[in-house]
C-alpha positions as MATLAB code, in Angstrom:
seq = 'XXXXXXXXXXXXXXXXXXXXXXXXXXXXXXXXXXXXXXXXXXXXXXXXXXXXXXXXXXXXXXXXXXXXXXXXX';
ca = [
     -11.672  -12.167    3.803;
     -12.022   -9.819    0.798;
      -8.290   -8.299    1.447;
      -7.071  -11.532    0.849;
      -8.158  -11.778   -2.092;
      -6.374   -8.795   -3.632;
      -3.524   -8.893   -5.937;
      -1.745   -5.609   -6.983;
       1.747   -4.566   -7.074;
       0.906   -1.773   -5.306;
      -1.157   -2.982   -2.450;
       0.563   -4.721    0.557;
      -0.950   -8.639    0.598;
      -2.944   -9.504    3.276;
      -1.511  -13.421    4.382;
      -4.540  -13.351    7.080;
      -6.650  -12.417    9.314;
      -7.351  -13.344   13.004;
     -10.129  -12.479   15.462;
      -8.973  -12.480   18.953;
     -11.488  -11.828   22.039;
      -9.966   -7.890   22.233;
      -9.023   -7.201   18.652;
      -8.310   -8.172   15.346;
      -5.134   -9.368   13.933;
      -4.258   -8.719   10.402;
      -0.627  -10.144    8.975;
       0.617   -8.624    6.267;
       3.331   -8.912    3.494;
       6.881   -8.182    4.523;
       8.026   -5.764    2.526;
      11.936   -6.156    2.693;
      13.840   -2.561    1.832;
      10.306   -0.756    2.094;
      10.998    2.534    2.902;
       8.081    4.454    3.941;
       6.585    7.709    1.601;
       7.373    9.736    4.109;
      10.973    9.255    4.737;
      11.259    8.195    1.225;
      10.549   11.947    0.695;
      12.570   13.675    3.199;
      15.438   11.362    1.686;
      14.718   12.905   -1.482;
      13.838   16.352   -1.132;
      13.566   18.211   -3.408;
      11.592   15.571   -5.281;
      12.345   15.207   -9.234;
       9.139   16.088  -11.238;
       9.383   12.750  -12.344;
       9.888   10.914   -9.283;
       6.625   12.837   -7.974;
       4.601   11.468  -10.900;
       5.797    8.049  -10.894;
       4.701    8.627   -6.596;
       0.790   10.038   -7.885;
       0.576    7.225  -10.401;
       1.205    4.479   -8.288;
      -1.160    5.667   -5.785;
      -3.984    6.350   -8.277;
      -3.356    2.697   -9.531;
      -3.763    1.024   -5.890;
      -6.643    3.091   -5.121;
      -8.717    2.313   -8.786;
      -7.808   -1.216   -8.145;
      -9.783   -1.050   -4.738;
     -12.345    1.455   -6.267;
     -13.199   -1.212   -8.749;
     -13.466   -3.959   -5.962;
     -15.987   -2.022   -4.027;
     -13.241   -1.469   -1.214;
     -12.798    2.076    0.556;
      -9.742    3.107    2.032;
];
């Protein structure tokens, strides 16, 4: 599985995968003290102009990392 195989410290690991009859099952990283964007922002807000480019250029990392793998998000 191609997720798998993806190391960045901006992309959540994939540990694995499993098909089931009804669905599949993906298990993922655990992410102790993640704090989600979203509530990371309303936490925050007003967001520094630096905290909002540190934000947009770990984003733009993740993504180009999957860009260059062929992988879509």
């Amino acid at each position: 599985f191609i997720l798998q195989a993806m190391t960045h410290t901006n992309v959540v690991e994939v540990k694995t995968l499993i098909e089931t009859p009804k669905c599949p099952i993906m298990v993922m990283e655990y992410l102790k003290d993640f704090i989600p964007l979203k509530n990371f922002i309303e936490e925050n807000f007003p967001l520094s102009e630096n905290a909002i480019e540190e934000i947009f250029i770990q984003i733009t990392s993740a993504v180009t990392h999957l860009h260059e793998r062929k992988i879509i998000h």
